[in-house]
Amino acid sequence: MNTEIMKFKHLEKWQSTLANCIRCGYCFEHCPLYKHTGWETDAPRAKIITAFGLLSKEIEPTRAAAHKLFSCFYCKRCEAACSSGVLLTEIFTDAKKDLLELGLCGPGTTSTTRTSCAKCLVCLAACPHEARSFDGKNIVTDPSRCQACGICIEVCPAGAATIENTFGTGRNELIDKAADFLASHKAAKAIVFACNWSYFPELQASTLPESEMTDKQYKILVNMCGGRLEPQLLMAPFLNNAWGVLAACCPDDDCQHGGNLRARKIIANLKNTFKTLEIDPDRIQMVQIPAGDKTLFQAEIDTFIARINTMGPIR
Amino acid sequence: MKTIDQTVLKNIVGENNIKTDPSDLYAYGSDASVHHAFPWAVVRPENTAQVQEILKYANQNLIPVIPRGSGSGMCGQTVPIHGGIVLDMKRMNKILEINLADVYCRVQPGVIDDDLNLALKQYGVFYPPTPASSRIATIGGEISNNASGVRSVKYGATRDAVLGMKVVLANGDLVTLGTRTRVEASGYQLHKLMVGSEGTLGVIVEATLSFVPLPEFRCMGIANFDSLQDAGETIGDIMASGTIPSMLELVDSVAIKAVNKTMNLGLKEVAAALIFEADGMVREAVDYEINKMTAICKKHRGKDIRSSYDSKERAKIFLGRKKLFPALSKYDDNLASTSLADDMAVPYSKMAEMAGKIHEIADRHNIVMTAYGHCGSGCMHTKILMDTRRKDQWASAKKAITEVYEFVRSVNGTTSAEHGIGLSKAQAFKIEKSDSLNMLAAIKTALDPNNILNPGKISQAPENWVTATNLRYSVNS
Ligand SMILES: Cc1cc2nc3c(=O)[nH]c(=O)nc-3n(C[C@H](O)[C@H](O)[C@H](O)COP(=O)(O)OP(=O)(O)OC[C@H]3O[C@@H](n4cnc5c(N)ncnc54)[C@H](O)[C@@H]3O)c2cc1C
Ligand code: SF4
């Protein structure tokens, strides 16, 4: 196949940056995709290597290569972790543009629309990245703009907006993981939903001895963006006897998807519902954690756990 | 290229734990070194039995097997130059036991160093060899490279902390090496032979490691110097003074500039700085060590000397050092930081001369080189910053490397202090160890007669590998 450099006109400008990536791997411990699959090929370093391989014609632009570069939630943790200053997500976006021109569009984490779409166009207004448009017949997503924040999924009344490759962050997957934890740990009482932007404690790839885990009181589940928190997800742990649910989002001005503002509204509504049901509204809380502040995050979790311990289980 | 029977591998590890697509293989073809080569398949075993099955199959069919942790090695240890199966060990990531009474822990090889230390911390103990890459490096990779780090000056390298291990041999047999006791004199200490073997003698599937108490007090100091020579002499003096620093690190002007540029730490841009630390259970004892080191720094014209017990202040100084290697890539946008001759060890008394020599060689060959490292343990790092697209820069780098190693050998130093040999350093290694290469070959043949385990590395690496072929960069002619 003829993969002249012209074909990668967006990637071309990154040529020296791609060489400057020292391939240390510091970025992959932060990546939710890597955390989910455990495959290095899903980690940011592998995407940089893939982009380099495409540009230097070491590999062909195939669907499999494209799938790697289209799989990203744009949490940008990798960029924050990379002290070689590699602007990873900008490189991914440029690679996506080139691949699209070659007729390769992922699928990766790009949101798509099922045939059950009611054409209400709610998602168009809600998309913070102007990635969705209506072509007169259908809703289409521009994969080079989509940042997989998932807000379209949460606003779509018909359940038509979807992300096929959720890497463990899909609603049902999170509900199952929460239920699993609550059922299998004697001391379990809370679920903490966290966007990946907060560099959270317990961000570890290794498994601790079972003896260390049995008295765990909470589990942190990464839901990618506060904008994807919705009532069904937030309430699910309570159906499995959780004493409380904590949602960690970015500070107001930090969220690149505006997701925290949505989360705040939803949690305020749920608190009102709790009051009506005579359940302490403090059992569901939202905290705002600046990127990288894992000490504050741990402190907020500890305060929350202490608070729900004074309340006991919901009767 | 031999054909791999994917069905056999799928039957062993399951459909979802094998990759053969060229784009996946390409991504698994490199590590943090300058090299790259395609493997034929990547598989992720989950347990010892699966590792045994894979090795049996590979041994019978003469297929190379390259064990891999996080691929953060800097010398091409995991680059499959003869193709074969990359054995990604990161799924075997369980901390199996923390035994406080007998002061050891047992872990699977894919456990990440920092994760282990996180688990140990709550018991007031830590696993000390910890390289700068501890956030990603696996215990299996650390053992196989005999990794060490900033605290090795006091607490030793990985080899000192490994009590025993379980290893799958090339033919698939499982052996238990070493012990769970602190000392052992029962024969050849084969577990220590595995340390530093770079995946060429067996696959580590479990390790028993010792740990030590976390000190109550840690005090870190920093001193600036107007000449690299002064800083180098200070190191020698500190180590000869009977002081036991828990860290003694050198950073030169190139390194300081790079760290400032990336992390905005506001370090003073001087010729060299020394970071020193003492730790212990009694504050007065720590004070004593710090004062002694401060006085030695002053004697050698150290300036702006300050020290702190404050954890935030210490973390700030330490962070700069920890992120130094990646930060070097930002020294100049057109220069990439390459690991070539990057971790020599020399006797303390030769530190100053070594640091000066590195700069002199770099100037002469018109390239940028930096001198820094865990100098308290004799380890001097350097990175060559160059435009990797230019063939002439590679030629200069090659000359510089050759001269650096000539100097190292002339002062009875060694090729690698902690990163290992892999491909990049094989040539210098072979010259240094020329009279024992036959012993190495005999050990390798005895344990791996079909030469399937990470072939082509250490003493088997091709001559002149560094600038010959399989560079990961596109080099213009
Ligand atoms: C930014 C940066 C900083 C670094 N700082 C330091 C430092 O301060 N000190 C230091 O010593 N090193 C350092 N390194 C080098 C490297 O991180 C270490 O050597 C580390 O131990 C490698 O671990 P890994 O899991 O990435 O191993 P890999 O690179 O994946 O593998 C290393 C070797 O171990 C073998 N191997 C891996 N697992 C097994 C197993 N289970 N059984 C048998 N063989 C196996 C491989 O075949 C290979 O030969 C640094 C690297 C980077 C990128
Ligand atoms: S992108 Fe940055 S953090 Fe990731 S491997 Fe490259 S240099 Fe390291």
PDB file of C-alpha atoms in Angstrom, chain B residues 353-465:
ATOM      1  CA  GLU B 353      36.659  12.751  36.695  1.00  0.00           C
ATOM      2  CA  MET B 354      33.847  10.729  35.111  1.00  0.00           C
ATOM      3  CA  ALA B 355      31.400  13.642  35.189  1.00  0.00           C
ATOM      4  CA  GLY B 356      33.980  15.958  33.641  1.00  0.00           C
ATOM      5  CA  LYS B 357      34.896  13.359  31.037  1.00  0.00           C
ATOM      6  CA  ILE B 358      31.279  13.011  29.885  1.00  0.00           C
ATOM      7  CA  HIS B 359      31.025  16.740  29.196  1.00  0.00           C
ATOM      8  CA  GLU B 360      34.421  16.867  27.554  1.00  0.00           C
ATOM      9  CA  ILE B 361      33.544  13.957  25.224  1.00  0.00           C
ATOM     10  CA  ALA B 362      30.174  15.505  24.376  1.00  0.00           C
ATOM     11  CA  ASP B 363      31.744  18.865  23.518  1.00  0.00           C
ATOM     12  CA  ARG B 364      34.343  17.240  21.341  1.00  0.00           C
ATOM     13  CA  HIS B 365      31.721  15.341  19.348  1.00  0.00           C
ATOM     14  CA  ASN B 366      29.308  18.214  19.184  1.00  0.00           C
ATOM     15  CA  ILE B 367      26.437  16.474  20.966  1.00  0.00           C
ATOM     16  CA  VAL B 368      24.649  17.198  24.249  1.00  0.00           C
ATOM     17  CA  MET B 369      25.258  14.776  27.101  1.00  0.00           C
ATOM     18  CA  THR B 370      24.195  15.048  30.691  1.00  0.00           C
ATOM     19  CA  ALA B 371      25.720  13.592  33.854  1.00  0.00           C
ATOM     20  CA  TYR B 372      23.518  12.688  36.796  1.00  0.00           C
ATOM     21  CA  GLY B 373      22.680   9.671  38.862  1.00  0.00           C
ATOM     22  CA  HIS B 374      22.664   7.664  42.036  1.00  0.00           C
ATOM     23  CA  CYS B 375      26.242   8.650  42.656  1.00  0.00           C
ATOM     24  CA  GLY B 376      26.140   7.467  46.234  1.00  0.00           C
ATOM     25  CA  SER B 377      26.047   3.944  44.865  1.00  0.00           C
ATOM     26  CA  GLY B 378      28.652   4.704  42.230  1.00  0.00           C
ATOM     27  CA  CYS B 379      26.144   4.969  39.406  1.00  0.00           C
ATOM     28  CA  MET B 380      26.555   7.723  36.866  1.00  0.00           C
ATOM     29  CA  HIS B 381      23.789   8.250  34.343  1.00  0.00           C
ATOM     30  CA  THR B 382      24.116  10.049  31.102  1.00  0.00           C
ATOM     31  CA  LYS B 383      21.745  10.611  28.252  1.00  0.00           C
ATOM     32  CA  ILE B 384      22.660  11.608  24.756  1.00  0.00           C
ATOM     33  CA  LEU B 385      20.382  14.348  23.489  1.00  0.00           C
ATOM     34  CA  MET B 386      20.351  14.371  19.729  1.00  0.00           C
ATOM     35  CA  ASP B 387      18.371  14.822  16.567  1.00  0.00           C
ATOM     36  CA  THR B 388      17.573  11.188  15.968  1.00  0.00           C
ATOM     37  CA  ARG B 389      16.787  11.788  12.298  1.00  0.00           C
ATOM     38  CA  ARG B 390      20.380  12.741  11.502  1.00  0.00           C
ATOM     39  CA  LYS B 391      22.775   9.989  10.570  1.00  0.00           C
ATOM     40  CA  ASP B 392      25.791  12.135  11.488  1.00  0.00           C
ATOM     41  CA  GLN B 393      24.449  12.524  15.035  1.00  0.00           C
ATOM     42  CA  TRP B 394      24.302   8.759  15.391  1.00  0.00           C
ATOM     43  CA  ALA B 395      27.879   8.530  14.171  1.00  0.00           C
ATOM     44  CA  SER B 396      28.962  11.103  16.763  1.00  0.00           C
ATOM     45  CA  ALA B 397      26.984   9.330  19.442  1.00  0.00           C
ATOM     46  CA  LYS B 398      28.720   6.091  18.606  1.00  0.00           C
ATOM     47  CA  LYS B 399      32.150   7.666  18.970  1.00  0.00           C
ATOM     48  CA  ALA B 400      31.155   9.309  22.230  1.00  0.00           C
ATOM     49  CA  ILE B 401      29.822   6.051  23.665  1.00  0.00           C
ATOM     50  CA  THR B 402      32.975   4.199  22.724  1.00  0.00           C
ATOM     51  CA  GLU B 403      35.113   6.786  24.501  1.00  0.00           C
ATOM     52  CA  VAL B 404      32.895   6.849  27.580  1.00  0.00           C
ATOM     53  CA  TYR B 405      33.204   3.091  27.978  1.00  0.00           C
ATOM     54  CA  GLU B 406      36.944   3.171  27.374  1.00  0.00           C
ATOM     55  CA  PHE B 407      37.246   5.600  30.249  1.00  0.00           C
ATOM     56  CA  VAL B 408      34.932   3.522  32.474  1.00  0.00           C
ATOM     57  CA  ARG B 409      37.050   0.421  31.931  1.00  0.00           C
ATOM     58  CA  SER B 410      40.279   2.349  32.488  1.00  0.00           C
ATOM     59  CA  VAL B 411      39.151   3.265  36.019  1.00  0.00           C
ATOM     60  CA  ASN B 412      37.808  -0.236  36.823  1.00  0.00           C
ATOM     61  CA  GLY B 413      34.196   0.771  36.454  1.00  0.00           C
ATOM     62  CA  THR B 414      31.443  -1.325  34.890  1.00  0.00           C
ATOM     63  CA  THR B 415      29.219  -1.025  31.820  1.00  0.00           C
ATOM     64  CA  SER B 416      25.877  -1.060  33.601  1.00  0.00           C
ATOM     65  CA  ALA B 417      24.998  -0.203  37.191  1.00  0.00           C
ATOM     66  CA  GLU B 418      21.267  -0.892  37.043  1.00  0.00           C
ATOM     67  CA  HIS B 419      19.592  -0.707  33.643  1.00  0.00           C
ATOM     68  CA  GLY B 420      21.133  -3.907  32.334  1.00  0.00           C
ATOM     69  CA  ILE B 421      22.776  -4.774  29.038  1.00  0.00           C
ATOM     70  CA  GLY B 422      20.075  -5.807  26.559  1.00  0.00           C
ATOM     71  CA  LEU B 423      21.184  -4.746  23.095  1.00  0.00           C
ATOM     72  CA  SER B 424      22.488  -1.220  23.468  1.00  0.00           C
ATOM     73  CA  LYS B 425      25.324  -2.022  25.825  1.00  0.00           C
ATOM     74  CA  ALA B 426      26.270  -5.482  24.652  1.00  0.00           C
ATOM     75  CA  GLN B 427      29.357  -4.392  22.805  1.00  0.00           C
ATOM     76  CA  ALA B 428      30.926  -2.602  25.779  1.00  0.00           C
ATOM     77  CA  PHE B 429      29.822  -5.420  28.067  1.00  0.00           C
ATOM     78  CA  LYS B 430      31.529  -8.035  25.933  1.00  0.00           C
ATOM     79  CA  ILE B 431      34.801  -6.131  26.006  1.00  0.00           C
ATOM     80  CA  GLU B 432      34.573  -5.644  29.775  1.00  0.00           C
ATOM     81  CA  LYS B 433      33.751  -9.284  30.495  1.00  0.00           C
ATOM     82  CA  SER B 434      35.814 -10.841  27.741  1.00  0.00           C
ATOM     83  CA  ASP B 435      37.474 -13.416  30.010  1.00  0.00           C
ATOM     84  CA  SER B 436      34.172 -14.727  31.439  1.00  0.00           C
ATOM     85  CA  LEU B 437      32.006 -14.825  28.303  1.00  0.00           C
ATOM     86  CA  ASN B 438      32.543 -18.588  28.015  1.00  0.00           C
ATOM     87  CA  MET B 439      31.146 -19.055  31.508  1.00  0.00           C
ATOM     88  CA  LEU B 440      28.053 -17.061  30.568  1.00  0.00           C
ATOM     89  CA  ALA B 441      27.597 -19.101  27.406  1.00  0.00           C
ATOM     90  CA  ALA B 442      27.950 -22.362  29.355  1.00  0.00           C
ATOM     91  CA  ILE B 443      25.308 -21.303  31.894  1.00  0.00           C
ATOM     92  CA  LYS B 444      22.947 -20.226  29.132  1.00  0.00           C
ATOM     93  CA  THR B 445      23.391 -23.508  27.241  1.00  0.00           C
ATOM     94  CA  ALA B 446      22.872 -25.566  30.389  1.00  0.00           C
ATOM     95  CA  LEU B 447      19.589 -23.842  31.241  1.00  0.00           C
ATOM     96  CA  ASP B 448      18.294 -23.087  27.773  1.00  0.00           C
ATOM     97  CA  PRO B 449      19.897 -25.525  25.304  1.00  0.00           C
ATOM     98  CA  ASN B 450      17.589 -24.507  22.453  1.00  0.00           C
ATOM     99  CA  ASN B 451      18.236 -20.812  23.074  1.00  0.00           C
ATOM    100  CA  ILE B 452      14.571 -19.857  23.097  1.00  0.00           C
ATOM    101  CA  LEU B 453      14.611 -17.465  26.080  1.00  0.00           C
ATOM    102  CA  ASN B 454      15.104 -13.876  24.973  1.00  0.00           C
ATOM    103  CA  PRO B 455      17.739 -14.845  22.394  1.00  0.00           C
ATOM    104  CA  GLY B 456      20.209 -12.316  21.042  1.00  0.00           C
ATOM    105  CA  LYS B 457      20.618 -10.374  24.270  1.00  0.00           C
ATOM    106  CA  ILE B 458      23.532  -9.620  26.626  1.00  0.00           C
ATOM    107  CA  SER B 459      26.491 -11.695  25.463  1.00  0.00           C
ATOM    108  CA  GLN B 460      24.558 -12.953  22.428  1.00  0.00           C
ATOM    109  CA  ALA B 461      23.743  -9.476  21.130  1.00  0.00           C
ATOM    110  CA  PRO B 462      25.159  -8.678  17.708  1.00  0.00           C
ATOM    111  CA  GLU B 463      28.325  -6.599  17.588  1.00  0.00           C
ATOM    112  CA  ASN B 464      27.959  -2.907  16.913  1.00  0.00           C
ATOM    113  CA  TRP B 465      24.241  -3.123  17.612  1.00  0.00           C
TER     114      TRP B 465
END
